[in-house]
Coordinates of C-alpha atoms and ligand atoms in Angstrom, one line a residue:
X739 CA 104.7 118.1 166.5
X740 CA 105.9 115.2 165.3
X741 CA 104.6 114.2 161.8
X742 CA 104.6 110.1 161.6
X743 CA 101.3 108.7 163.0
X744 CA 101.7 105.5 165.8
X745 CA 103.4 102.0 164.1
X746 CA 100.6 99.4 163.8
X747 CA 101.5 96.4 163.0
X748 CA 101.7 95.4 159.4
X749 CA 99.1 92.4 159.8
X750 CA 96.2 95.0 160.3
X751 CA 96.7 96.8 156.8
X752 CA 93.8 95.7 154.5
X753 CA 91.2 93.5 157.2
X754 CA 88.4 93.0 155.7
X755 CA 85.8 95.2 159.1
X756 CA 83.1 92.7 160.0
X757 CA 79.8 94.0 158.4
X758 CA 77.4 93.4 160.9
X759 CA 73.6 92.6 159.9
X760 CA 72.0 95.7 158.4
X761 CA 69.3 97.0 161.0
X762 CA 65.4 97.2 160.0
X763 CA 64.9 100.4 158.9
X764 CA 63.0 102.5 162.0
X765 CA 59.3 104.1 161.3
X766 CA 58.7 102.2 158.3
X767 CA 55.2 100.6 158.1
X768 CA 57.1 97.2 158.6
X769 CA 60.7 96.4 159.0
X770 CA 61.9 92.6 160.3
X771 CA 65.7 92.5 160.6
X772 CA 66.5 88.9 158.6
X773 CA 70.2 89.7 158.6
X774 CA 72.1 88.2 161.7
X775 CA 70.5 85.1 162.4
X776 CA 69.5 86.6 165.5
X777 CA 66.3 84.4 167.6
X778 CA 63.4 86.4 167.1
X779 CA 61.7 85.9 170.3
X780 CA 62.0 88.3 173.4
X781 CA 63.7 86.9 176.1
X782 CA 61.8 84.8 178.7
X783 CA 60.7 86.2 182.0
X784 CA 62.6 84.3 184.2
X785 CA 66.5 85.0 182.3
X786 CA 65.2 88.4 182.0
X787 CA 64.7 88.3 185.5
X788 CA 68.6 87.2 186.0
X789 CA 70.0 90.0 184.0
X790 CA 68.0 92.6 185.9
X791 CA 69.2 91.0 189.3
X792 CA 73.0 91.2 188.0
X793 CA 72.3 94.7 187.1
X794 CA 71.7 95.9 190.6
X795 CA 75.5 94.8 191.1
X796 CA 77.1 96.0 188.1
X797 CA 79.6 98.4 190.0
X798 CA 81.2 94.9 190.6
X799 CA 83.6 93.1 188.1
X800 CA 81.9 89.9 187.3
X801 CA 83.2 86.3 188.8
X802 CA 86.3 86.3 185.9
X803 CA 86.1 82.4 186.4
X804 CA 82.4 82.3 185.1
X805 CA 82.0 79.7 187.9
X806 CA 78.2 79.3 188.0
X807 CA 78.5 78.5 184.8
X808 CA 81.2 76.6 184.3
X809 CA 79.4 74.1 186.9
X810 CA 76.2 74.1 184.6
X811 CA 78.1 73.4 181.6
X812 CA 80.3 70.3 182.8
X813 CA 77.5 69.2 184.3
X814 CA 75.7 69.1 181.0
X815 CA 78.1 67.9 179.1
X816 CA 79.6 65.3 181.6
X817 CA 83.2 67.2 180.6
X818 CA 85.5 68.3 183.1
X819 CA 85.5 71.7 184.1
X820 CA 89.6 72.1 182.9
X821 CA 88.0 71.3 179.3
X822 CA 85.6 74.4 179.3
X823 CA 85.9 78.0 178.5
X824 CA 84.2 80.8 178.1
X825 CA 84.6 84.2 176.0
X826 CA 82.6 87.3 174.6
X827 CA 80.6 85.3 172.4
X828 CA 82.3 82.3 170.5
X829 CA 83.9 84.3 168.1
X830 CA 86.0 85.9 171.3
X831 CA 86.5 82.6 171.7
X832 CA 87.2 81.5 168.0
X833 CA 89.7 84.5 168.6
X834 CA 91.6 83.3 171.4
X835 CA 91.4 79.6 169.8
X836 CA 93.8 81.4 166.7
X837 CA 95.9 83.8 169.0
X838 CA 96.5 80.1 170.8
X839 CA 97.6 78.1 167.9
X840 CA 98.6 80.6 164.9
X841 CA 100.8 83.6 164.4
X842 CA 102.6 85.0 161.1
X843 CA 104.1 82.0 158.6
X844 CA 101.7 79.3 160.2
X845 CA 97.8 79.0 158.2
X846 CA 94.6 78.4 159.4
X847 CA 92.3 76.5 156.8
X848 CA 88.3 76.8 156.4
X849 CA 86.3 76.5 154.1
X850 CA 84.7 79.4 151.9
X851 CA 82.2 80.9 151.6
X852 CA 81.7 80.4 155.5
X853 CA 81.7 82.8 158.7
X854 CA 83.0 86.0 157.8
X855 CA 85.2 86.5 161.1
X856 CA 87.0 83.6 160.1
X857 CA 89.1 85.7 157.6
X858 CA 89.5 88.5 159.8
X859 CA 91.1 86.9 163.3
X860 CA 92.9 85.0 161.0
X861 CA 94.8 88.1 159.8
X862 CA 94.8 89.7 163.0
X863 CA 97.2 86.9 164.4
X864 CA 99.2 87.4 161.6
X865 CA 98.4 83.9 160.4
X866 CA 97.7 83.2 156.2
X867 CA 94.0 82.2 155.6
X868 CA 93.6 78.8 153.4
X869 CA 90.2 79.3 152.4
X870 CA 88.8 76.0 150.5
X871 CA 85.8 76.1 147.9
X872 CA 82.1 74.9 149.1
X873 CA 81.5 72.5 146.8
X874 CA 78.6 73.3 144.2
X875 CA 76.0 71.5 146.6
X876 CA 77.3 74.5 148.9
X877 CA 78.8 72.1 151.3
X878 CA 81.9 72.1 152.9
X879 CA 84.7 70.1 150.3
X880 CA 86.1 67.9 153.2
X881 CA 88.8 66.6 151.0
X882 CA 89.8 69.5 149.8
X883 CA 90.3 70.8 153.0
X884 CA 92.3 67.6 154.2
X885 CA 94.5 68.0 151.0
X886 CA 95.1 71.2 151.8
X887 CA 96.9 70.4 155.3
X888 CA 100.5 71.2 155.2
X889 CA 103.3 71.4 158.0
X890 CA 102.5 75.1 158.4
X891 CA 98.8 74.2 159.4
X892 CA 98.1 75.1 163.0
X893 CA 94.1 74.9 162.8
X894 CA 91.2 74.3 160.6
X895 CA 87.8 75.6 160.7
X896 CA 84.6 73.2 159.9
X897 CA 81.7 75.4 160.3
X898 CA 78.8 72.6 161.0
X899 CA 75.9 73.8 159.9
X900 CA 78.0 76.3 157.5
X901 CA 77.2 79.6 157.6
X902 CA 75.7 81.4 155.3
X903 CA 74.5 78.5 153.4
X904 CA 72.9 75.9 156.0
X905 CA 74.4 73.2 154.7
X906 CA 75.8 70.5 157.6
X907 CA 78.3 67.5 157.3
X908 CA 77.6 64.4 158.2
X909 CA 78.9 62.0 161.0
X910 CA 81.0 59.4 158.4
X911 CA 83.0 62.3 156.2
X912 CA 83.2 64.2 159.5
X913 CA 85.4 61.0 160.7
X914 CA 87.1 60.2 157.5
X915 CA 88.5 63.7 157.6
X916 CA 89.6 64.3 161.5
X917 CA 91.1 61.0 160.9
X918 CA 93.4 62.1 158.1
X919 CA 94.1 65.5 160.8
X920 CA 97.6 65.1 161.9
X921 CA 97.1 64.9 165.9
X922 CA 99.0 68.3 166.3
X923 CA 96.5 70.2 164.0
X924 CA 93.5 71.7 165.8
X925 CA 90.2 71.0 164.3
X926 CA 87.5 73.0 165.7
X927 CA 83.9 72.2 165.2
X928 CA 82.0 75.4 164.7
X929 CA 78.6 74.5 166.1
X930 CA 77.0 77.7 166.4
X931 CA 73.4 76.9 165.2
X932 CA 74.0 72.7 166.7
X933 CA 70.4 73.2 168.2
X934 CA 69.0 73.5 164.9
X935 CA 70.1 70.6 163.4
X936 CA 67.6 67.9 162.6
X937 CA 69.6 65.5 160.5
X938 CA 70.2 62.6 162.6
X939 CA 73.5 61.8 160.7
X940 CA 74.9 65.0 161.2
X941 CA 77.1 64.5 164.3
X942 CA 76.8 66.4 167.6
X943 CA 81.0 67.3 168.1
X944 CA 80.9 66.6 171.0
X945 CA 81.4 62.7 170.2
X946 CA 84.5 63.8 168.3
X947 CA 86.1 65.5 171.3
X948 CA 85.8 63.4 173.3
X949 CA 87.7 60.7 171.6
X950 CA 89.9 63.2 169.6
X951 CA 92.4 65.2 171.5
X952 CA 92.7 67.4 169.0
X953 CA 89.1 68.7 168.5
X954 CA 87.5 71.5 170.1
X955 CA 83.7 72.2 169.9
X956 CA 82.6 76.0 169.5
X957 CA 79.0 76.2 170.9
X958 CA 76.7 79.9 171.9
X959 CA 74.3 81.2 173.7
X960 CA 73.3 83.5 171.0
X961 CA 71.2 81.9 168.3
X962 CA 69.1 79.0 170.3
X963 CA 69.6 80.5 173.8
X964 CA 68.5 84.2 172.6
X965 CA 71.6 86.3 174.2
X966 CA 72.8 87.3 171.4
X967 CA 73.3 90.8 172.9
X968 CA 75.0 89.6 175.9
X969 CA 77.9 88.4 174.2
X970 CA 79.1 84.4 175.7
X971 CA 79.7 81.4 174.2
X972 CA 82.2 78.7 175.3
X973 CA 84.4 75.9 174.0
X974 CA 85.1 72.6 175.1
X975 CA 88.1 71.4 174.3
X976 CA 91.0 69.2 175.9
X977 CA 94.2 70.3 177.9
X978 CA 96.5 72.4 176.3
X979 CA 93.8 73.9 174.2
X980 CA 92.0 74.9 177.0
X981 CA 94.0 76.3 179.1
X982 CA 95.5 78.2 176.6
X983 CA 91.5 79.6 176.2
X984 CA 92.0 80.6 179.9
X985 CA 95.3 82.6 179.2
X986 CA 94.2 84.4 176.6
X987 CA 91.0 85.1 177.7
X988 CA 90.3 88.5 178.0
X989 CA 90.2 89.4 182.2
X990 CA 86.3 89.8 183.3
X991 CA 85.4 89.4 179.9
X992 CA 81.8 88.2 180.1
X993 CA 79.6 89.9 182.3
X994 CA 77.8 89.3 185.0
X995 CA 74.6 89.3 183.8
X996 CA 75.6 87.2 180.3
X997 CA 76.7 84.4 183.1
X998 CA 73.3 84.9 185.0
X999 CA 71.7 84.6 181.5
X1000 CA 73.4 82.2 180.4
X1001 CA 72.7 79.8 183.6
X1002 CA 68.6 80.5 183.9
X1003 CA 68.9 79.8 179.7
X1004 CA 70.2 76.1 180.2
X1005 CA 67.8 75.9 183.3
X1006 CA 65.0 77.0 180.7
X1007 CA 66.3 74.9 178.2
X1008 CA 62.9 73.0 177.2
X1009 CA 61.4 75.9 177.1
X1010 CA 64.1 77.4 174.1
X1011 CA 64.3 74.5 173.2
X1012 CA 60.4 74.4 172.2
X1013 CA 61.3 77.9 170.2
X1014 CA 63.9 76.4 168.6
X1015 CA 61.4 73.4 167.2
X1016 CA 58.4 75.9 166.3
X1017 CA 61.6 78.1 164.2
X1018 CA 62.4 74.5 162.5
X1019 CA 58.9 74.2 161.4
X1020 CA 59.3 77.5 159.9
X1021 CA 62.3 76.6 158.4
X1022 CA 61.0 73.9 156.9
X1023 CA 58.0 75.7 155.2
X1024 CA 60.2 78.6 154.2
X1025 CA 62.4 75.5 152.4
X1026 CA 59.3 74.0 150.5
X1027 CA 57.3 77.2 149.6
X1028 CA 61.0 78.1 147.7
X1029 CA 61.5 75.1 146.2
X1030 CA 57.7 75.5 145.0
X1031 CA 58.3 78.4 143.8
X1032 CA 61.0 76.7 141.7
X1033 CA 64.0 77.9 143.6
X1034 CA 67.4 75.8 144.6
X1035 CA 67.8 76.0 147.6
X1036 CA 70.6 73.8 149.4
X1037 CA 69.3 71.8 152.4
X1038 CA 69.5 74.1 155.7
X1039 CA 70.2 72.7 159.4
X1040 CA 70.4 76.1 160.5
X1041 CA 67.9 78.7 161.3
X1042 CA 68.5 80.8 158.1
X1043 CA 68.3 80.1 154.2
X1044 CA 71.1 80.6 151.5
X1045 CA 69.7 81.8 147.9
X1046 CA 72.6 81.5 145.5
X1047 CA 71.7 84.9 143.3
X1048 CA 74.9 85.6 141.3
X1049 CA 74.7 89.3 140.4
X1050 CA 71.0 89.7 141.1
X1051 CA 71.4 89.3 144.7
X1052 CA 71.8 93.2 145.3
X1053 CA 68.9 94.0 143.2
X1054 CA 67.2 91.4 145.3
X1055 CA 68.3 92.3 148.5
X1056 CA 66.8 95.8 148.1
X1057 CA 63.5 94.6 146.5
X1058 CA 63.2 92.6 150.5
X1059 CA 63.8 96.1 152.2
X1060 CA 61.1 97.5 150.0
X1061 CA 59.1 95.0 151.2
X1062 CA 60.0 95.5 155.1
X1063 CA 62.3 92.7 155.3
X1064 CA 66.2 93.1 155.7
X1065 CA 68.2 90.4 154.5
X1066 CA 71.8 89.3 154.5
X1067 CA 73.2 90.4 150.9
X1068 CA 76.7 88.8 150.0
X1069 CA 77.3 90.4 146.6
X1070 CA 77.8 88.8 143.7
X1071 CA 77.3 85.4 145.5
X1072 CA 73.8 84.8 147.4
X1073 CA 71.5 86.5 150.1
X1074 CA 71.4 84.9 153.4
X1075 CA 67.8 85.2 155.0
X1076 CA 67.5 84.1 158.8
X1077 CA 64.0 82.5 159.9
X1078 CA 62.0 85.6 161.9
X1079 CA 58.9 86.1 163.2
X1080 CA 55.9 83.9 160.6
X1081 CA 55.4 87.4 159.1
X1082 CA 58.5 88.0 158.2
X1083 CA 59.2 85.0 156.8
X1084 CA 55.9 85.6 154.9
X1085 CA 57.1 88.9 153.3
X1086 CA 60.4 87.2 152.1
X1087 CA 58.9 84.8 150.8
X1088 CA 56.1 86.7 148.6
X1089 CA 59.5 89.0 147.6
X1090 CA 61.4 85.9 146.2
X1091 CA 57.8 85.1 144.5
X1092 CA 57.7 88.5 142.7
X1093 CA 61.5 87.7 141.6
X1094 CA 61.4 84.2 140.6
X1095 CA 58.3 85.1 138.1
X1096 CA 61.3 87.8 136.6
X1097 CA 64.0 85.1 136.5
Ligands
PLP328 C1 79.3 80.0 162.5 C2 79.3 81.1 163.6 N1 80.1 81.0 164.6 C3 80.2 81.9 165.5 C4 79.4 83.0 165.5 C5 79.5 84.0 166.6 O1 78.5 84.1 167.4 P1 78.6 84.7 168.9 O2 80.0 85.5 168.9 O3 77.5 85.6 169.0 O4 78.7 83.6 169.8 C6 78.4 83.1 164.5 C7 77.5 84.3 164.5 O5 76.9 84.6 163.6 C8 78.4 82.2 163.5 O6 77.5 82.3 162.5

């Protein structure tokens, strides 16, 4: 037998793995899981109803051209159906946007601290990450990032609202850095939480895309929409971008019942929609009982909170699970709590009580 193990290519060695959010802890008195920015609700009756109807055909491959939904989507967004695609979630499909763009000697620029697969594809291209400080308002450093271009720059991340820390860009920086973007640079908008936002200035990317060639909009069904576990998400983006999303797409990729899903979800929109504005609310008393509690918190358009805890943020991430509430620890930096269920939110916040009065 031989003794060398299979070549892998060098790229892989030393990926940081995606930590996924830790999972409440089972047959505790309590346990709310506050660590992946998941929707809390259950989902409604109808889209359960279209998963369990694709599940009587799930011998079948699913329609590999997402048709259904394609329709819905253009329709929605008055694009043209050769500017959509679809993936396994929108970090398949922040995936295939690097695999499209980036391979070893080219870089990919985001900001940091931001969405921790960012790092990851990166390196699995092969690509070099440029990762460019928040600012100390925890916002992305849009200059920064547009000083940072050079002619090795194939795309650039803006994470709008940023996560873990909430914090959004607004429509006239947005502008005043795509327009100092060479055209051949891909900027894609990460909108992941967009149906959070409440900020009026704080620019829907749509509007960007569709004057900017070079702009691609990352949107999901799993934070607003609730499918978290069903895995789709899409991009809308211009030609080349995506078709190359079609060719590297992987084949039958998103199932048939995350279509279905994702189809009764837009048809049930006001209804999510209404969830999504009663998790604002929350939101925005989680945000003023902190601040009352004499906390800094940075302003959050998403449906989570960022608490900059230096080298207390273990010590208070454990305190949370004592209290049956799982948070999102980022040592040494912050904790990263998502808005759950009123008594959830309830629990964190008599937690970060307890600690502030030890600060
Ligand atoms: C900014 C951002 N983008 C993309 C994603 C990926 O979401 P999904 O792959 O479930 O669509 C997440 C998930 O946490 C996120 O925070």
């Amino acid at each position: 037998m031989s003794e060398t193990s299979p070549k892998l290519r060098a790229e892989l060695a030393g990926i940081p793995t995606y930590k996924p959010g830790k999972p409440a802890a089972a047959g505790g008195p309590v346990a709310y899981k506050l660590s992946s920015n998941e929707n809390p609700y259950p989902p409604l009756p109808g889209v359960l109803e279209s998963v369990t109807g694709a599940a009587l055909s799930f011998n079948r491959y699913p329609d590999m051209a997402c048709t259904g939904l394609m329709n819905e989507l253009a329709d929605r967004f008055g694009v043209p159906l050769t500017h959509l695609a679809t993936g396994t979630g929108s970090v398949g499909v922040a995936q295939q946007l690097i695999q499209s763009t980036a391979g070893p000697g080219d870089e990919v620029i985001y900001a940091w601290r931001s969405f921790e697969a960012y790092p990851i594809i990166t390196q699995i291209s092969g690509a070099t990450s440029v990762q460019v400080p928040l600012t100390s308002g925890e916002v992305h450093d849009l200059d920064a990032m547009a000083a940072a271009i050079t002619d090795r720059t194939r795309l650039i991340f803006v994470c709008n609202p940023n996560n873990p820390t909430g914090t959004a860009v607004r429509r006239a920086e947005l502008e005043r850095f795509l327009d100092r973007v060479p055209s051949d640079v891909l900027v894609v908008l990460d909108e992941a939480y967009r149906e959070f936002v409440r900020d009026v200035d704080v620019p829907d990317g749509v509007e960007f895309y569709r004057e900017r060639p070079n702009v691609c909009v990352l949107r999901t069904f799993s934070k607003a929409y609730g499918l978290a576990g069903l895995r789709v998400g899409f991009a809308i983006a211009h030609e080349p971008v995506a078709a190359a999303l079609r060719k590297t797409a992987v084949p039958f990729g998103v199932s048939q019942l995350a279509q279905d899903a994702a189809v009764a979800s837009l048809r049930a929109e006001d209804e999510l929609l209404g969830r999504v504005g009663t998790l604002v609310c929350e939101r925005n008393r989680v945000v003023e009982s902190l601040r009352g509690q004499g906390w800094t918190v940075p302003d959050t358009q998403a449906n989570f909170v960022w608490l900059r805890l230096g080298e207390r943020t273990v010590d208070f991430a454990a305190a949370c699970e004592r209290a049956g509430v799982v948070v999102r620890p980022f040592p040494g930096e912050g904790v990263r709590v998502t808005i759950g269920e009123d008594e959830a939110n309830d629990i964190f916040l008599k937690v970060t009580e307890g600690f502030r009065k030890e600060l």
